[in-house]
XYZ file of C-alpha atoms in Angstrom:
357
model
C 26.749 -25.813 -13.312
C 22.993 -26.784 -12.841
C 21.592 -25.881 -9.442
C 18.256 -26.005 -7.672
C 17.569 -23.330 -5.023
C 14.910 -23.808 -2.424
C 13.370 -20.888 -0.207
C 10.684 -22.006 2.158
C 8.557 -19.170 3.571
C 5.633 -18.994 5.907
C 2.946 -19.429 3.266
C 4.964 -20.557 0.298
C 7.987 -22.547 -1.031
C 9.941 -20.888 -3.697
C 12.109 -23.005 -6.031
C 14.327 -22.002 -8.907
C 16.555 -23.892 -11.365
C 19.603 -22.168 -12.629
C 22.315 -22.768 -15.233
C 25.159 -20.997 -13.438
C 23.396 -17.712 -12.450
C 20.903 -17.797 -15.298
C 17.379 -18.859 -14.240
C 15.758 -21.669 -16.190
C 12.704 -22.075 -14.019
C 11.137 -20.218 -11.158
C 8.052 -21.497 -9.333
C 6.278 -20.338 -6.144
C 4.300 -23.033 -4.504
C 1.526 -21.452 -2.452
C 0.388 -23.124 0.878
C -3.079 -22.085 2.142
C -4.123 -22.147 5.800
C -5.967 -25.280 5.117
C -2.871 -26.818 3.464
C -0.858 -26.335 6.686
C -3.543 -26.880 9.224
C -2.874 -30.638 9.688
C 0.770 -29.905 10.731
C 1.396 -29.198 14.437
C 4.816 -27.598 13.780
C 6.909 -26.240 10.955
C 9.107 -29.388 11.101
C 6.006 -31.607 10.413
C 5.587 -29.897 7.044
C 8.967 -31.330 5.776
C 7.564 -34.297 3.763
C 4.711 -32.164 2.511
C 6.873 -29.422 1.079
C 9.542 -31.791 -0.265
C 6.982 -33.808 -2.132
C 5.622 -30.528 -3.714
C 9.117 -29.574 -4.771
C 9.654 -32.855 -6.557
C 6.169 -32.704 -8.134
C 6.956 -29.275 -9.462
C 10.157 -30.250 -10.939
C 8.472 -33.408 -12.629
C 5.674 -31.152 -13.980
C 8.134 -28.948 -15.685
C 10.267 -31.929 -17.006
C 13.307 -30.931 -14.900
C 15.573 -33.957 -14.498
C 17.270 -34.592 -11.191
C 20.780 -34.025 -12.352
C 21.841 -31.038 -10.321
C 25.428 -30.300 -9.312
C 24.086 -28.700 -6.151
C 20.911 -28.091 -4.221
C 21.093 -24.751 -2.201
C 18.582 -24.283 0.505
C 17.715 -21.216 2.413
C 19.463 -21.185 5.766
C 17.535 -21.843 8.819
C 17.671 -20.214 12.381
C 20.699 -22.042 13.612
C 22.940 -20.765 16.401
C 24.903 -17.671 15.451
C 27.666 -18.400 12.789
C 29.937 -16.523 10.412
C 28.673 -15.512 6.946
C 29.489 -17.723 4.022
C 28.644 -20.964 2.265
C 28.081 -24.108 4.437
C 27.840 -27.812 3.513
C 24.532 -29.188 4.788
C 25.932 -31.833 7.214
C 24.470 -34.024 9.924
C 25.114 -31.590 12.677
C 23.163 -28.925 10.914
C 20.311 -31.301 10.130
C 20.096 -32.457 13.759
C 19.912 -28.848 14.963
C 17.184 -27.960 12.470
C 14.965 -30.835 13.777
C 15.110 -29.079 17.155
C 15.562 -25.253 16.463
C 15.669 -22.633 18.978
C 13.115 -20.702 16.844
C 10.359 -21.917 14.587
C 10.261 -20.652 10.959
C 9.676 -22.274 7.655
C 13.268 -21.319 6.646
C 14.466 -24.072 8.837
C 13.258 -26.686 6.202
C 15.478 -25.258 3.474
C 18.673 -27.180 4.340
C 16.635 -30.305 5.184
C 14.866 -30.406 1.822
C 18.070 -29.529 -0.016
C 20.019 -32.342 1.630
C 17.170 -34.963 1.012
C 17.051 -34.039 -2.759
C 20.776 -33.896 -3.132
C 21.161 -37.382 -1.634
C 18.868 -38.661 -4.458
C 21.520 -37.409 -7.046
C 25.049 -38.959 -7.445
C 27.705 -36.480 -6.867
C 25.274 -33.578 -5.908
C 26.099 -31.382 -3.075
C 23.695 -29.794 -0.507
C 24.555 -26.153 0.527
C 23.256 -23.335 2.327
C 24.365 -19.743 2.434
C 24.261 -16.511 4.755
C 21.385 -17.583 7.145
C 19.591 -14.835 9.001
C 21.637 -15.815 12.097
C 24.947 -14.687 10.592
C 26.760 -13.079 13.473
C 29.890 -11.038 12.818
C 29.607 -8.365 15.455
C 32.428 -6.696 16.966
C 32.711 -7.368 20.643
C 31.568 -3.951 21.835
C 28.439 -4.271 19.767
C 27.259 -7.378 21.553
C 27.043 -5.591 25.022
C 23.553 -4.120 25.891
C 22.697 -2.139 29.053
C 21.845 -5.413 30.740
C 24.052 -8.492 31.164
C 20.770 -10.457 31.117
C 20.166 -9.541 27.450
C 23.316 -9.416 25.267
C 22.508 -8.289 21.715
C 22.000 -10.943 19.203
C 21.520 -10.705 15.397
C 18.601 -11.931 13.134
C 18.596 -10.004 9.910
C 18.460 -10.176 6.062
C 21.974 -11.517 5.818
C 21.564 -13.368 2.509
C 20.202 -10.336 0.611
C 22.368 -7.644 2.328
C 25.572 -9.632 1.569
C 24.478 -10.335 -2.084
C 23.640 -6.727 -2.621
C 26.989 -5.677 -1.254
C 28.843 -8.102 -3.749
C 26.564 -6.832 -6.584
C 27.438 -3.194 -5.801
C 31.081 -4.034 -5.841
C 30.834 -5.676 -9.226
C 28.818 -2.711 -10.502
C 31.631 -0.245 -9.570
C 33.748 -1.890 -12.309
C 36.949 -0.727 -10.746
C 38.169 -3.965 -9.406
C 37.307 -3.589 -5.900
C 35.355 -6.353 -4.092
C 32.819 -6.368 -1.378
C 35.660 -7.257 0.921
C 37.393 -3.970 0.041
C 34.555 -1.575 0.870
C 32.752 0.035 3.895
C 28.981 -0.116 3.225
C 25.796 0.615 5.101
C 23.094 -1.576 3.690
C 19.445 -1.310 4.529
C 16.873 -3.954 3.730
C 13.457 -2.411 3.591
C 10.705 -5.162 3.797
C 8.138 -6.412 6.243
C 11.099 -6.205 8.736
C 13.784 -3.604 8.350
C 17.489 -4.409 9.010
C 20.400 -1.890 8.776
C 23.824 -3.343 8.622
C 27.356 -1.894 8.828
C 29.635 -3.880 6.497
C 33.294 -3.377 7.080
C 35.539 -5.074 4.583
C 33.224 -8.000 4.079
C 31.982 -8.433 7.545
C 28.800 -7.068 9.079
C 30.195 -5.742 12.345
C 26.898 -4.301 13.510
C 23.179 -4.833 12.571
C 19.783 -4.652 14.312
C 17.955 -7.741 15.396
C 15.084 -7.247 12.918
C 13.310 -10.418 13.883
C 12.688 -9.897 17.591
C 12.430 -6.013 17.774
C 15.316 -3.677 17.539
C 16.187 -0.677 15.362
C 13.627 1.212 13.177
C 9.969 0.266 13.240
C 8.821 -1.342 10.004
C 5.495 -2.440 8.218
C 5.205 -5.422 10.620
C 7.582 -4.927 13.512
C 7.776 -2.536 16.415
C 11.505 -1.940 16.446
C 13.196 -0.572 19.485
C 10.512 0.369 22.245
C 10.729 2.304 25.618
C 11.788 -0.567 27.961
C 9.816 0.871 31.042
C 6.619 1.216 29.143
C 6.996 -2.330 27.687
C 7.499 -3.777 31.211
C 4.454 -1.911 32.444
C 2.475 -3.306 29.596
C 3.676 -6.872 30.197
C 2.264 -6.728 33.727
C -0.952 -4.770 32.954
C -2.895 -7.956 32.507
C -4.304 -6.645 29.112
C -2.402 -9.100 26.976
C -1.180 -12.690 26.951
C 2.455 -13.427 26.225
C 1.612 -14.621 22.715
C -0.409 -11.477 22.155
C 2.366 -9.221 23.341
C 4.929 -10.918 21.068
C 2.513 -10.189 18.067
C 2.515 -6.610 19.194
C 6.192 -6.590 18.548
C 6.306 -8.705 15.573
C 3.298 -9.146 13.249
C 0.659 -6.757 14.448
C 3.145 -3.869 14.969
C 4.713 -0.953 13.175
C 2.611 0.363 10.217
C 0.196 -2.609 10.714
C -0.626 -1.396 14.215
C -0.699 2.347 13.550
C -2.479 2.090 10.223
C -4.051 -1.349 9.884
C -2.050 -2.058 6.660
C 1.504 -2.994 5.646
C 0.900 -1.953 2.050
C 3.216 1.030 1.574
C 2.096 1.709 -1.879
C -1.470 2.093 -0.793
C -0.452 4.225 2.164
C 1.394 6.632 -0.356
C -1.856 6.852 -2.328
C -3.802 7.766 0.757
C -1.141 10.388 1.542
C -1.465 11.842 -1.895
C -5.167 11.967 -1.324
C -4.660 14.143 1.758
C -4.454 11.700 4.706
C -2.039 13.495 7.049
C -2.151 10.934 9.770
C -0.775 8.331 7.368
C 1.816 10.709 6.266
C 3.006 11.292 9.886
C 3.297 7.580 10.498
C 5.050 6.769 7.276
C 7.462 9.675 7.686
C 8.189 8.577 11.226
C 9.121 5.137 9.950
C 11.313 6.844 7.336
C 12.907 9.012 9.925
C 13.736 6.098 12.101
C 15.351 4.290 9.156
C 17.492 7.228 8.385
C 18.505 7.822 11.956
C 19.602 4.086 12.209
C 21.592 4.393 8.982
C 23.274 7.358 10.384
C 24.115 5.521 13.578
C 25.951 2.836 11.600
C 28.409 5.419 10.297
C 30.166 5.010 13.681
C 30.579 1.253 13.125
C 32.715 2.120 10.118
C 34.653 4.910 11.457
C 32.529 7.492 9.395
C 34.234 6.223 6.101
C 31.401 4.994 4.134
C 31.850 4.006 0.471
C 28.176 3.830 -0.117
C 24.659 3.447 1.384
C 22.753 0.750 -0.346
C 18.863 0.516 -0.061
C 17.188 -2.789 -0.999
C 14.090 -4.842 -0.318
C 10.521 -4.571 -1.653
C 9.882 -1.101 -0.043
C 12.822 0.233 -1.989
C 10.492 0.359 -5.092
C 8.647 3.179 -3.451
C 9.989 6.666 -4.662
C 8.213 8.292 -1.661
C 10.275 6.253 0.813
C 13.474 6.130 -1.076
C 13.693 9.926 -1.866
C 13.054 10.913 1.738
C 15.728 8.531 3.098
C 18.096 9.702 0.495
C 17.543 13.356 1.398
C 18.274 12.537 5.067
C 21.376 10.393 4.638
C 23.272 11.291 1.495
C 25.358 13.724 3.269
C 27.203 10.628 4.653
C 27.724 8.911 1.420
C 26.345 8.215 -2.117
C 23.089 6.214 -2.037
C 22.538 3.503 -4.495
C 19.106 1.646 -4.654
C 18.479 -1.996 -5.549
C 14.794 -2.438 -5.332
C 13.309 -5.693 -4.417
C 15.242 -8.817 -3.311
C 16.310 -11.882 -5.138
C 17.213 -14.438 -2.627
C 17.028 -17.253 -5.214
C 19.715 -15.627 -7.375
C 21.631 -14.925 -4.241
C 21.627 -18.664 -3.158
C 22.519 -19.584 -6.762
C 25.452 -17.210 -6.963
C 26.772 -18.481 -3.647
C 26.345 -22.059 -4.817
C 28.107 -21.479 -8.152
C 30.863 -19.650 -6.417
C 31.269 -22.596 -3.959
C 31.396 -25.183 -6.796
C 33.926 -23.276 -8.726
C 36.127 -22.802 -5.816
C 35.703 -19.041 -5.752
C 33.949 -19.221 -2.315
C 35.284 -21.479 0.429
C 32.752 -23.920 1.778
C 32.650 -23.969 5.481
C 31.873 -26.874 7.935
C 29.029 -26.448 10.512
C 30.310 -27.949 13.847
C 28.946 -28.531 17.161
C 29.051 -25.556 19.637
């Protein structure tokens, strides 16, 4: 099987060509502020980004004879996890999304390129809006604000399947109880019960542990007071929750490796703040034990910050009494997209239909 995977991000578009799950080509197309300045919205970048993808394929002599093009999932309405055909309903919603993010272009570019190739399928898998919460996990303390999920679904579910395969005892992701923590610019912690993520924090909007870029859960009364203080506009406050928050707000940087160097050089304030983030992550991992009845087969740590021995060792020390800890540093969303695509093409993963609400 020959596949093209497409992963649009805020300042880049990543593409990769696979033969089954073996990468043949990986390219990151960078987009400067000046490149994106002419576009009033993310949707307006569609033709620009698609053209760059096609030009990159031509530059590397990659012929358009793919069996499938798999695009990163956009911010659709909440759906079950899995692989979805990119259909007209999905495309229409992505033209008028509830939230703006470059990932919304993934399925649109995938469908346009697939339509250029006879017999090629356009697919997407495990978008960040995957919602498999049990009913009791949806209820917050206010009926005005039910809990929703926006998290690292693609990477978490891929890591769950990878761990199951690594066990080598025939068990699958669907047979296990796992707590999976993605440690990146945002941090999400999911309770995976037999192949479904039954509880997870909303890492996009601010819930759970704070992270390099996000504030996580905040004292509600203080937040309301700040909203009415007149000190900040609505947009400025949103950046104080996501963007200029977490480590960025406390320390002026999101570079965990540099923070660790500063700690080793004797900076006790940076130690306190980073250790507080680690403590919050560990506390949230512990809370997810409740969602799987205390019976955890493993705790999995993944994402870019999982490369940090300082962070991983301290999380491990705080949570390994619950279950063994296994670390998968970094994230490989391109491989995750390809693996889902190959599984769908071979009939090993069912392809779901996205329908109107």
